Coordinates of N, CA and C in Angstrom, one line a residue:
M1 N 9.5 30.0 -1.4 CA 9.5 29.2 -2.6 C 8.8 27.8 -2.2
S2 N 7.9 27.4 -3.0 CA 7.2 26.1 -2.7 C 8.1 24.9 -2.9
K3 N 8.0 24.0 -2.0 CA 8.8 22.7 -2.1 C 8.2 21.7 -3.0
E4 N 7.0 22.0 -3.5 CA 6.2 21.0 -4.2 C 6.7 21.0 -5.7
E5 N 6.7 19.7 -6.2 CA 7.1 19.5 -7.6 C 6.0 18.6 -8.3
I6 N 5.8 18.8 -9.5 CA 4.8 18.0 -10.3 C 5.6 17.0 -11.2
H7 N 5.4 15.7 -11.0 CA 6.1 14.7 -11.8 C 5.1 13.9 -12.5
D8 N 5.6 13.2 -13.6 CA 4.8 12.2 -14.3 C 4.7 11.0 -13.4
L9 N 3.6 10.3 -13.4 CA 3.5 9.0 -12.7 C 4.1 7.9 -13.7
L10 N 5.4 8.1 -13.9 CA 6.1 7.3 -14.9 C 5.4 7.2 -16.3
A11 N 4.8 8.4 -16.6 CA 4.2 8.6 -18.0 C 3.0 7.7 -18.2
Y12 N 2.4 7.2 -17.1 CA 1.2 6.4 -17.3 C 0.0 7.3 -17.6
D13 N -0.5 7.2 -18.8 CA -1.7 7.8 -19.3 C -1.8 9.3 -19.0
G14 N -0.6 9.9 -18.9 CA -0.6 11.3 -18.6 C -0.9 11.7 -17.2
L15 N -0.9 10.7 -16.3 CA -1.2 11.0 -14.9 C 0.0 11.8 -14.3
K16 N -0.3 12.8 -13.4 CA 0.7 13.6 -12.7 C 0.6 13.4 -11.2
I17 N 1.7 13.6 -10.5 CA 1.7 13.4 -9.1 C 2.5 14.6 -8.4
I18 N 2.0 15.1 -7.4 CA 2.7 16.2 -6.7 C 3.5 15.7 -5.5
Q19 N 4.7 16.0 -5.4 CA 5.6 15.5 -4.4 C 6.5 16.6 -3.8
R20 N 7.2 16.3 -2.7 CA 8.2 17.2 -2.1 C 9.4 16.5 -1.9
K21 N 10.6 17.1 -2.1 CA 11.9 16.5 -1.9 C 12.1 16.1 -0.4
D22 N 11.5 16.9 0.5 CA 11.8 16.6 1.9 C 10.8 15.5 2.5
L23 N 10.0 15.0 1.7 CA 9.1 13.9 2.1 C 9.4 12.6 1.3
F24 N 8.8 11.5 1.8 CA 9.0 10.3 1.1 C 8.3 10.3 -0.3
R25 N 9.0 10.1 -1.3 CA 8.4 10.2 -2.7 C 8.1 8.8 -3.2
F26 N 7.1 8.7 -4.0 CA 6.7 7.3 -4.4 C 7.8 6.6 -5.1
S27 N 7.9 5.3 -5.0 CA 8.9 4.5 -5.6 C 8.3 3.5 -6.6
L28 N 9.1 2.8 -7.3 CA 8.7 1.8 -8.2 C 7.8 0.8 -7.5
D29 N 8.1 0.5 -6.2 CA 7.4 -0.5 -5.4 C 5.9 -0.3 -5.5
S30 N 5.5 1.0 -5.4 CA 4.0 1.3 -5.4 C 3.4 1.0 -6.8
L31 N 4.1 1.3 -7.8 CA 3.6 1.0 -9.2 C 3.6 -0.5 -9.5
L32 N 4.6 -1.2 -9.0 CA 4.6 -2.6 -9.2 C 3.4 -3.3 -8.5
L33 N 3.1 -2.8 -7.3 CA 2.0 -3.3 -6.5 C 0.7 -3.0 -7.2
A34 N 0.5 -1.7 -7.6 CA -0.7 -1.4 -8.3 C -0.9 -2.2 -9.6
D35 N 0.1 -2.5 -10.3 CA 0.0 -3.3 -11.5 C -0.3 -4.7 -11.2
F36 N 0.1 -5.2 -10.0 CA -0.1 -6.6 -9.6 C -1.5 -6.8 -9.2
V37 N -2.2 -5.8 -8.8 CA -3.6 -6.0 -8.3 C -4.6 -6.4 -9.4
N38 N -5.3 -7.5 -9.1 CA -6.4 -7.9 -10.1 C -7.7 -7.3 -9.6
I39 N -8.4 -6.6 -10.5 CA -9.7 -6.1 -10.2 C -10.7 -6.7 -11.1
N40 N -11.8 -7.3 -10.6 CA -12.8 -8.0 -11.4 C -14.1 -7.3 -11.3
L41 N -15.1 -7.8 -12.0 CA -16.4 -7.2 -12.1 C -17.1 -7.1 -10.7
R42 N -16.8 -8.0 -9.8 CA -17.4 -8.0 -8.5 C -16.8 -7.0 -7.5
T43 N -15.7 -6.4 -7.9 CA -15.1 -5.4 -7.0 C -16.0 -4.1 -7.0
K44 N -16.3 -3.7 -5.7 CA -17.1 -2.5 -5.5 C -16.4 -1.4 -4.8
K45 N -15.5 -1.7 -3.9 CA -14.8 -0.7 -3.1 C -13.4 -1.1 -2.9
I46 N -12.5 -0.1 -2.9 CA -11.0 -0.3 -2.8 C -10.5 0.7 -1.8
I47 N -9.6 0.2 -0.9 CA -8.9 1.2 0.0 C -7.4 0.9 0.0
D48 N -6.7 2.0 0.0 CA -5.2 1.9 0.1 C -4.7 2.4 1.4
F49 N -4.1 1.6 2.2 CA -3.5 1.9 3.5 C -2.2 2.7 3.3
G50 N -2.0 3.7 4.1 CA -0.7 4.5 4.0 C -0.5 5.0 2.6
T51 N -1.4 5.7 2.1 CA -1.5 6.0 0.7 C -0.4 7.0 0.3
G52 N 0.2 7.8 1.2 CA 1.2 8.7 0.8 C 0.6 9.8 -0.1
S53 N 1.3 10.1 -1.2 CA 0.9 11.0 -2.2 C -0.1 10.4 -3.2
A54 N -0.6 9.2 -2.9 CA -1.6 8.5 -3.6 C -1.2 7.9 -5.0
P55 N 0.0 7.4 -5.1 CA 0.4 6.8 -6.4 C -0.4 5.6 -6.7
I56 N -0.7 4.8 -5.7 CA -1.5 3.5 -6.0 C -2.9 3.8 -6.4
P57 N -3.7 4.7 -5.7 CA -5.0 5.0 -6.2 C -5.0 5.6 -7.5
L58 N -4.0 6.5 -7.8 CA -3.9 7.1 -9.2 C -3.8 6.0 -10.2
Y59 N -2.9 5.1 -10.0 CA -2.6 4.1 -11.0 C -3.9 3.2 -11.1
L60 N -4.5 2.8 -10.0 CA -5.7 1.9 -10.0 C -6.8 2.6 -10.8
S61 N -6.9 3.9 -10.8 CA -7.9 4.6 -11.5 C -7.9 4.3 -13.0
M62 N -6.8 3.8 -13.5 CA -6.7 3.4 -14.9 C -7.3 2.0 -15.1
K63 N -7.5 1.2 -14.0 CA -7.9 -0.2 -14.1 C -9.4 -0.4 -13.8
T64 N -10.0 0.6 -13.1 CA -11.3 0.5 -12.7 C -12.0 1.9 -12.6
D65 N -13.3 1.9 -12.6 CA -14.0 3.2 -12.3 C -14.7 3.1 -11.0
K66 N -14.4 2.1 -10.2 CA -15.0 1.9 -8.8 C -14.3 2.9 -7.9
P67 N -15.1 3.3 -6.8 CA -14.5 4.2 -5.8 C -13.3 3.7 -5.1
I68 N -12.3 4.6 -4.9 CA -11.0 4.2 -4.3 C -10.8 5.2 -3.1
I69 N -10.5 4.7 -2.0 CA -10.2 5.5 -0.8 C -8.7 5.3 -0.4
G70 N -8.1 6.4 0.0 CA -6.7 6.3 0.5 C -6.7 6.9 1.9
I71 N -5.9 6.3 2.8 CA -5.8 6.8 4.1 C -4.3 6.9 4.5
D72 N -4.0 7.9 5.3 CA -2.6 8.1 5.7 C -2.6 8.9 7.0
I73 N -1.7 8.7 7.9 CA -1.6 9.3 9.2 C -1.0 10.7 9.2
Q74 N -0.3 11.1 8.1 CA 0.4 12.3 8.1 C -0.4 13.4 7.3
D75 N -0.6 14.5 8.0 CA -1.4 15.6 7.4 C -0.8 16.1 6.1
V76 N 0.5 16.3 6.1 CA 1.2 16.9 4.9 C 1.0 16.1 3.7
V77 N 1.2 14.8 3.8 CA 1.1 13.9 2.6 C -0.4 13.8 2.2
V78 N -1.3 13.8 3.1 CA -2.7 13.8 2.7 C -3.0 15.0 1.9
E79 N -2.5 16.2 2.3 CA -2.7 17.4 1.5 C -2.2 17.3 0.1
L80 N -1.0 16.7 0.0 CA -0.4 16.5 -1.3 C -1.2 15.5 -2.2
A81 N -1.7 14.5 -1.6 CA -2.5 13.5 -2.3 C -3.8 14.1 -2.8
I82 N -4.4 14.9 -2.0 CA -5.6 15.6 -2.4 C -5.3 16.5 -3.6
K83 N -4.2 17.2 -3.6 CA -3.8 18.1 -4.7 C -3.6 17.3 -6.0
S84 N -3.0 16.1 -5.8 CA -2.7 15.3 -7.0 C -4.0 14.8 -7.6
I85 N -4.9 14.4 -6.7 CA -6.2 13.9 -7.2 C -6.9 15.0 -8.0
K86 N -6.9 16.2 -7.5 CA -7.6 17.3 -8.2 C -6.9 17.7 -9.5
L87 N -5.5 17.6 -9.5 CA -4.8 17.9 -10.7 C -5.1 16.9 -11.8
N88 N -5.5 15.7 -11.4 CA -5.8 14.7 -12.5 C -7.3 14.6 -12.7
H89 N -8.1 15.5 -12.0 CA -9.6 15.5 -12.2 C -10.2 14.2 -11.8
L90 N -9.8 13.6 -10.7 CA -10.3 12.3 -10.3 C -11.0 12.4 -8.9
E91 N -11.5 13.6 -8.6 CA -12.2 13.8 -7.3 C -13.5 12.9 -7.3
H92 N -14.0 12.6 -8.4 CA -15.3 11.8 -8.4 C -15.0 10.3 -8.1
Q93 N -13.7 9.9 -8.1 CA -13.4 8.5 -7.9 C -12.5 8.3 -6.7
I94 N -11.6 9.1 -6.4 CA -10.6 8.9 -5.4 C -10.8 9.9 -4.2
T95 N -10.8 9.4 -3.0 CA -11.0 10.3 -1.8 C -9.9 9.9 -0.8
V96 N -9.2 10.8 -0.3 CA -8.1 10.6 0.7 C -8.5 11.2 2.0
Y97 N -8.3 10.4 3.1 CA -8.5 10.9 4.5 C -7.3 10.8 5.3
K98 N -7.2 11.6 6.3 CA -6.2 11.4 7.4 C -6.8 10.5 8.4
R99 N -6.2 9.3 8.4 CA -6.6 8.3 9.4 C -5.4 7.4 9.8
D100 N -5.5 6.9 11.0 CA -4.6 5.9 11.5 C -5.1 4.6 11.1
I101 N -4.2 3.8 10.5 CA -4.6 2.4 10.0 C -5.2 1.6 11.2
M102 N -4.6 1.8 12.3 CA -5.0 1.0 13.5 C -6.4 1.1 13.8
D103 N -7.0 2.2 13.7 CA -8.4 2.4 14.1 C -9.3 2.9 13.0
A104 N -8.8 2.8 11.7 CA -9.6 3.3 10.6 C -10.9 2.5 10.4
Y105 N -10.9 1.3 10.9 CA -12.1 0.5 10.7 C -13.4 1.1 11.4
Q106 N -13.1 2.0 12.4 CA -14.2 2.6 13.1 C -14.9 3.7 12.2
D107 N -14.3 4.1 11.2 CA -14.9 5.1 10.3 C -15.5 4.6 9.1
F108 N -15.4 3.3 8.9 CA -16.0 2.7 7.7 C -16.8 1.5 8.0
E109 N -17.7 1.1 7.2 CA -18.5 -0.1 7.4 C -17.6 -1.3 7.5
T110 N -17.9 -2.2 8.5 CA -17.0 -3.3 8.8 C -17.1 -4.3 7.6
N111 N -15.9 -4.8 7.2 CA -15.8 -5.8 6.2 C -16.5 -5.4 4.9
S112 N -16.2 -4.1 4.4 CA -16.9 -3.6 3.3 C -16.0 -3.4 2.1
F113 N -14.7 -3.6 2.2 CA -13.7 -3.4 1.1 C -13.4 -4.7 0.4
D114 N -13.5 -4.7 -0.9 CA -13.2 -5.9 -1.7 C -11.7 -6.1 -1.9
I115 N -11.0 -4.9 -2.0 CA -9.6 -4.9 -2.2 C -8.9 -3.9 -1.3
I116 N -7.9 -4.4 -0.6 CA -7.1 -3.5 0.2 C -5.7 -3.6 -0.3
T117 N -5.0 -2.4 -0.5 CA -3.7 -2.4 -0.9 C -2.8 -1.7 0.1
M118 N -1.5 -2.0 0.1 CA -0.6 -1.2 0.9 C 0.8 -1.5 0.5
N119 N 1.6 -0.4 0.4 CA 3.0 -0.4 0.3 C 3.6 -0.1 1.6
P120 N 3.8 -1.0 2.5 CA 4.0 -0.7 3.9 C 5.4 -0.3 4.2
P121 N 5.6 0.2 5.5 CA 7.0 0.4 5.9 C 7.7 -1.0 6.0
F122 N 8.9 -1.1 5.5 CA 9.6 -2.4 5.4 C 10.4 -2.8 6.6
F123 N 10.8 -1.8 7.4 CA 11.9 -2.1 8.4 C 11.3 -1.9 9.8
K124 N 11.7 -2.8 10.7 CA 11.4 -2.7 12.1 C 12.0 -1.4 12.7
Y125 N 11.4 -0.9 13.7 CA 11.8 0.3 14.4 C 12.1 0.0 15.8
H126 N 13.3 0.4 16.3 CA 13.7 0.0 17.6 C 14.1 1.2 18.5
N127 N 13.8 2.4 18.1 CA 14.2 3.6 18.9 C 13.0 4.3 19.4
E128 N 12.2 3.6 20.2 CA 11.0 4.1 20.8 C 11.2 5.4 21.7
D129 N 12.4 5.5 22.2 CA 12.7 6.7 23.0 C 12.7 8.0 22.3
F130 N 12.7 7.9 20.9 CA 12.9 9.1 20.1 C 11.6 9.3 19.2
L131 N 10.5 8.8 19.6 CA 9.3 8.9 18.8 C 8.9 10.3 18.5
N132 N 9.2 11.3 19.4 CA 8.8 12.6 19.2 C 9.7 13.4 18.2
D133 N 10.8 12.7 17.8 CA 11.8 13.4 16.9 C 11.8 12.8 15.5
I134 N 11.0 11.8 15.2 CA 11.0 11.2 13.9 C 10.5 12.1 12.8
D135 N 11.0 11.9 11.6 CA 10.6 12.7 10.5 C 9.7 11.8 9.6
A136 N 9.1 12.5 8.6 CA 8.2 11.8 7.7 C 8.8 10.7 6.9
L137 N 10.1 10.8 6.6 CA 10.8 9.7 5.9 C 10.9 8.5 6.7
T138 N 11.2 8.7 8.0 CA 11.3 7.5 8.9 C 10.0 6.8 9.1
I139 N 8.9 7.6 9.2 CA 7.6 7.0 9.3 C 7.2 6.2 8.1
A140 N 7.6 6.6 6.9 CA 7.3 5.9 5.7 C 8.1 4.6 5.5
R141 N 9.3 4.6 6.0 CA 10.2 3.5 5.8 C 10.2 2.4 7.0
H142 N 9.9 2.9 8.2 CA 10.0 2.0 9.3 C 8.7 1.8 10.1
E143 N 8.5 0.7 10.8 CA 7.3 0.4 11.5 C 7.2 1.2 12.8
V144 N 7.0 2.5 12.7 CA 7.0 3.4 13.8 C 5.6 3.3 14.5
F145 N 4.5 3.6 13.8 CA 3.2 3.7 14.4 C 2.4 2.4 14.2
I146 N 2.8 1.5 13.3 CA 2.1 0.3 13.1 C 3.1 -0.7 12.5
D147 N 3.0 -2.0 13.0 CA 3.8 -3.0 12.4 C 3.0 -3.9 11.5
L148 N 3.7 -4.9 11.0 CA 3.1 -5.8 10.0 C 1.8 -6.5 10.5
E149 N 1.9 -7.0 11.8 CA 0.7 -7.6 12.3 C -0.4 -6.7 12.5
G150 N -0.1 -5.4 12.9 CA -1.2 -4.4 13.1 C -1.9 -4.1 11.8
I151 N -1.1 -4.1 10.7 CA -1.7 -3.8 9.4 C -2.6 -5.0 9.0
I152 N -2.2 -6.2 9.2 CA -3.0 -7.4 8.9 C -4.3 -7.4 9.7
I153 N -4.2 -7.1 11.0 CA -5.4 -7.1 11.8 C -6.4 -6.1 11.4
S154 N -5.9 -4.9 11.0 CA -6.8 -3.9 10.5 C -7.4 -4.2 9.2
A155 N -6.6 -4.9 8.3 CA -7.1 -5.3 7.0 C -8.3 -6.3 7.2
K156 N -8.1 -7.2 8.2 CA -9.1 -8.3 8.4 C -10.4 -7.7 8.8
K157 N -10.4 -6.6 9.6 CA -11.6 -5.9 10.1 C -12.3 -5.2 9.0
M158 N -11.6 -4.8 7.9 CA -12.2 -4.0 6.9 C -12.5 -4.7 5.6
I159 N -11.9 -5.9 5.4 CA -12.0 -6.6 4.1 C -13.3 -7.5 4.1
T160 N -13.9 -7.6 2.9 CA -15.0 -8.6 2.7 C -14.5 -10.0 2.8
N161 N -15.4 -10.9 3.1 CA -15.1 -12.3 3.1 C -14.7 -12.7 1.7
G162 N -13.5 -13.3 1.6 CA -12.9 -13.6 0.3 C -12.2 -12.4 -0.4
G163 N -12.2 -11.3 0.2 CA -11.6 -10.1 -0.4 C -10.1 -10.2 -0.5
S164 N -9.5 -9.4 -1.3 CA -8.1 -9.5 -1.8 C -7.3 -8.4 -1.1
F165 N -6.3 -8.9 -0.3 CA -5.4 -8.0 0.4 C -4.0 -8.0 -0.3
N166 N -3.6 -6.9 -1.0 CA -2.5 -6.9 -1.8 C -1.4 -6.0 -1.2
F167 N -0.2 -6.5 -1.1 CA 0.9 -5.6 -0.6 C 2.2 -6.1 -1.2
I168 N 3.3 -5.3 -1.0 CA 4.6 -5.6 -1.4 C 5.5 -5.5 -0.2
H169 N 6.5 -6.4 -0.1 CA 7.3 -6.4 1.1 C 8.7 -7.0 0.8
R170 N 9.6 -6.9 1.8 CA 10.9 -7.4 1.6 C 10.8 -9.0 1.6
A171 N 11.5 -9.6 0.6 CA 11.4 -11.0 0.5 C 12.0 -11.8 1.7
N172 N 12.9 -11.1 2.4 CA 13.5 -11.8 3.5 C 12.6 -11.8 4.8
R173 N 11.4 -11.2 4.6 CA 10.4 -11.3 5.7 C 9.3 -12.2 5.4
L174 N 9.4 -13.0 4.3 CA 8.3 -13.9 3.8 C 7.8 -14.8 4.9
E175 N 8.7 -15.5 5.6 CA 8.3 -16.4 6.6 C 7.4 -15.8 7.6
E176 N 7.8 -14.6 8.1 CA 6.9 -13.8 9.1 C 5.6 -13.4 8.4
I177 N 5.6 -13.0 7.2 CA 4.4 -12.7 6.5 C 3.4 -13.8 6.4
I178 N 3.9 -15.0 6.0 CA 3.0 -16.2 5.9 C 2.4 -16.5 7.3
I179 N 3.3 -16.5 8.3 CA 2.8 -16.9 9.7 C 1.7 -15.9 10.1
L180 N 1.9 -14.6 10.0 CA 1.0 -13.6 10.4 C -0.3 -13.6 9.6
L181 N -0.2 -13.8 8.3 CA -1.4 -13.9 7.5 C -2.3 -15.1 7.9
N182 N -1.7 -16.3 8.1 CA -2.4 -17.4 8.5 C -3.0 -17.3 9.9
K183 N -2.3 -16.6 10.8 CA -2.8 -16.4 12.1 C -4.1 -15.6 12.1
H184 N -4.2 -14.7 11.2 CA -5.4 -13.8 11.2 C -6.4 -14.1 10.0
G185 N -6.3 -15.3 9.5 CA -7.3 -15.8 8.6 C -7.2 -15.4 7.2
F186 N -5.9 -15.2 6.7 CA -5.7 -14.9 5.3 C -4.9 -16.1 4.7
V187 N -5.2 -16.3 3.4 CA -4.4 -17.3 2.7 C -3.9 -16.7 1.5
I188 N -2.6 -16.9 1.2 CA -1.9 -16.4 0.0 C -2.4 -17.1 -1.2
K189 N -2.9 -16.3 -2.2 CA -3.4 -16.9 -3.4 C -2.4 -16.7 -4.6
R190 N -1.8 -15.5 -4.6 CA -0.8 -15.2 -5.6 C 0.5 -14.6 -5.0
M191 N 1.6 -14.9 -5.6 CA 2.9 -14.4 -5.2 C 3.8 -14.2 -6.3
K192 N 4.5 -13.1 -6.3 CA 5.5 -12.8 -7.4 C 6.8 -12.2 -6.7
F193 N 7.9 -12.8 -7.0 CA 9.2 -12.3 -6.5 C 9.8 -11.3 -7.5
V194 N 10.4 -10.3 -6.9 CA 11.0 -9.2 -7.6 C 12.5 -9.2 -7.4
Y195 N 13.3 -9.2 -8.5 CA 14.7 -9.2 -8.4 C 15.3 -7.9 -9.0
T196 N 16.4 -7.5 -8.5 CA 17.1 -6.4 -9.1 C 18.0 -6.8 -10.3
T197 N 18.5 -8.0 -10.2 CA 19.3 -8.6 -11.3 C 19.0 -10.1 -11.3
T198 N 19.4 -10.8 -12.4 CA 19.2 -12.2 -12.4 C 20.2 -13.0 -11.6
T199 N 21.3 -12.3 -11.1 CA 22.3 -13.0 -10.4 C 22.2 -12.8 -8.9
K200 N 21.2 -12.1 -8.4 CA 21.0 -11.9 -7.0 C 19.8 -12.5 -6.4
D201 N 19.7 -12.7 -5.1 CA 18.5 -13.2 -4.5 C 17.3 -12.2 -4.7
A202 N 16.1 -12.7 -4.5 CA 14.9 -11.8 -4.6 C 15.0 -10.7 -3.6
M203 N 14.7 -9.5 -4.0 CA 14.7 -8.4 -3.1 C 13.3 -8.2 -2.5
M204 N 12.2 -8.2 -3.3 CA 10.9 -8.0 -2.8 C 9.9 -9.1 -3.2
V205 N 8.8 -9.1 -2.6 CA 7.7 -10.1 -3.0 C 6.4 -9.4 -3.0
L206 N 5.6 -9.7 -4.0 CA 4.3 -9.2 -4.1 C 3.3 -10.2 -3.7
I207 N 2.3 -9.9 -2.8 CA 1.4 -10.8 -2.2 C 0.0 -10.5 -2.5
D208 N -0.8 -11.4 -2.8 CA -2.3 -11.3 -2.9 C -2.8 -12.4 -2.0
A209 N -3.3 -11.9 -0.8 CA -3.9 -12.8 0.2 C -5.4 -12.6 0.3
R210 N -6.1 -13.7 0.5 CA -7.6 -13.7 0.5 C -8.1 -14.0 1.9
A211 N -9.0 -13.2 2.4 CA -9.6 -13.3 3.7 C -10.5 -14.6 3.7
N212 N -10.1 -15.5 4.6 CA -10.9 -16.8 4.8 C -10.8 -17.6 3.5
G213 N -9.7 -17.5 2.8 CA -9.6 -18.3 1.6 C -9.3 -19.7 1.8
N214 N -9.4 -20.6 0.8 CA -9.1 -22.0 0.9 C -7.6 -22.2 0.6
T215 N -6.9 -23.1 1.3 CA -5.5 -23.4 1.0 C -5.4 -24.4 -0.2
G216 N -4.2 -24.4 -0.7 CA -3.9 -25.4 -1.7 C -3.8 -25.0 -3.1
D217 N -4.1 -23.8 -3.5 CA -4.1 -23.4 -4.9 C -3.2 -22.1 -5.0
L218 N -2.1 -22.0 -4.3 CA -1.2 -20.9 -4.4 C -0.6 -20.8 -5.8
K219 N -0.6 -19.6 -6.4 CA 0.0 -19.4 -7.7 C 1.3 -18.6 -7.5
V220 N 2.4 -19.1 -7.9 CA 3.7 -18.3 -7.9 C 3.9 -17.8 -9.3
E221 N 3.7 -16.5 -9.5 CA 3.8 -16.0 -10.9 C 5.3 -15.9 -11.3
K222 N 5.5 -15.7 -12.6 CA 6.8 -15.5 -13.2 C 7.5 -14.4 -12.4
P223 N 8.8 -14.5 -12.1 CA 9.5 -13.5 -11.4 C 9.7 -12.2 -12.3
L224 N 9.9 -11.1 -11.6 CA 10.1 -9.9 -12.3 C 11.5 -9.4 -12.0
V225 N 12.2 -9.0 -13.0 CA 13.6 -8.5 -12.9 C 13.5 -7.0 -13.3
I226 N 13.9 -6.1 -12.4 CA 13.9 -4.7 -12.7 C 15.2 -4.1 -12.7

């Protein structure tokens, strides 16, 4: 019996996504990020790091007709992503490849993407002795094969000057995020905090950082309570 299931992408424009219960399934985080991304007329190419089953490229296809690339290190999720793209008849716009984010820049033209997106693993991983035994869920949730700084370094190699690097992360890692972005030549231009209730601290933060951007005009958008 197939483990695959077809789900609505939260009813967005009739989009469907193929997932498996034994793999990491897309969360609201990915859709919040895709909704946060600003795409303008100058945008020519978009890439989604760690695309999983491709919820972010699928959502972005409703906002632009520009080419979108997704990359992921896991064969099985790449296969699912490709099936979802075909199911939605978006092969002309979205392409997904099996690539390691760390060296993906070698397969694409340097500094060629106007927008980079990523819903990254949120948690640090400290069990290096068991790397051969990790499952797909652990890879999706923890910094097993790449950490936050590695993601930022790779983004800098692939993004255009002034390009927009968009991601969502845990709010309690914001200080680290700011330090690493500045270290590698990114400046935060927009930020939005996400809360689970109005009585609790922020859980997540949405970031739009620009490569080699100017400081001093950070916009903190209205918070989102989900």
